[in-house]
């Protein structure tokens, strides 16, 4: 029989373990995909933990703590969400073992476990800088950047990682400003069904799945006027009544409207603009005059697309149909209508590579496949952003985790108090990462871990699990090019420990819901209406 405190803690741990187990089988390049159907009945097929958690409706408050830690990792680093979940889940599982093993079930024993975990986490973050195996030298070299993004993309798109890493590297390097301040929103993704992944490409500029409105479909040396309003005549704010007495007045009335539209479009053309982008509908009459003055017309319904386009071409969105000044006009090398597969796209292309925005054009056979590739691209782009902040890299494939486990176990043996048990359990928790990689690859996990420990005892810090071998094999991760970002590991360990400790500190869950008890009398309906007997 458990005491009340024990019961509450065990229940919380159980909920977190179940959540961590869900994503654990999706860990690494050989991880299984999950089929998630969200509350809108949209189908997702992915092994990306961030997407799985975003679409799941987690009800248990303790499990929500892990989800929040995972979201924090997504915001801070953009990758490594599954690491946080798996590691936090194992920390809680081992804490349960400690409590079952006979650490006296009282408030004090929970405090001991928590203190031990916090000490071990602090020690792990102190050891981590010593495990750095290399740093990125030149973030403007496409080949080098591609080799650094390789591991991040590999976990989502095993088999296509080299091709996709090269695409992402080209896109990121082309828009990296001199200041080094990289914005992930400047890499856009356009998905078009058809062909295969190998037909994907990078374009410097923007691509929209739209058709042009008028007859002009291609413009070189484009000068672009952007309007956030409809491309139509001005409408008065109040309604007016016009009394027309004869046919001549009727002709003159419509002519006046036509002349006004003609003057407006002519003024835009005379300002030097040859492409007009509008955020609203295009009137037939305005379209006629746009064709007359050889203006290319593109309509974008999304205000976000309009803003991004303004940023790309250096234009200012005008709220009324006034002729743009030179400062308000945008420029790009060419704007043209193209056909990708059977989809019409409008391309705003920069000839120079140092444009403000790059677009990765993804091709694939199904929407689900392209969504998964887009998630791999997002992870790659986020990894590049992390490298612009901190260029340090640590070995992947479980090498960093085993080295941390080895050193923290030694540290635990030097601690005199009871918290040494918690410190050793914290070290043991790191084994979960190479274990998950081995299990998902169909290899005996215990054999892999014993081989890794043997190599690390010899001082080979960079040796990790060889995922491509048939049996339980290990190899040097630095030579294999399997590298993780230092910041990704740093935040992953920190956030997972914080989440686990927070769950262990909880002894009661109090839900703010209406209490039971008698309901107030509802009274008769329609009590204030006259009764007609």
Short mmCIF file of C-alpha atoms in Angstrom, two decimals, residues 3 29 71 78 147 204-205 226 248 282:
data_model
loop_
_atom_site.label_atom_id
_atom_site.label_comp_id
_atom_site.label_asym_id
_atom_site.label_seq_id
_atom_site.Cartn_x
_atom_site.Cartn_y
_atom_site.Cartn_z
CA UNK A 3 0.92 6.49 1.17
CA UNK A 29 17.16 7.84 -38.23
CA UNK A 71 8.19 23.19 -26.73
CA UNK A 78 14.51 24.23 -33.08
CA UNK A 147 28.20 18.44 -43.69
CA UNK A 204 16.88 33.10 -54.73
CA UNK A 205 13.73 35.10 -54.29
CA UNK A 226 2.85 46.83 -54.20
CA UNK A 248 -26.01 60.99 -73.40
CA UNK A 282 -8.72 43.03 -59.51
#
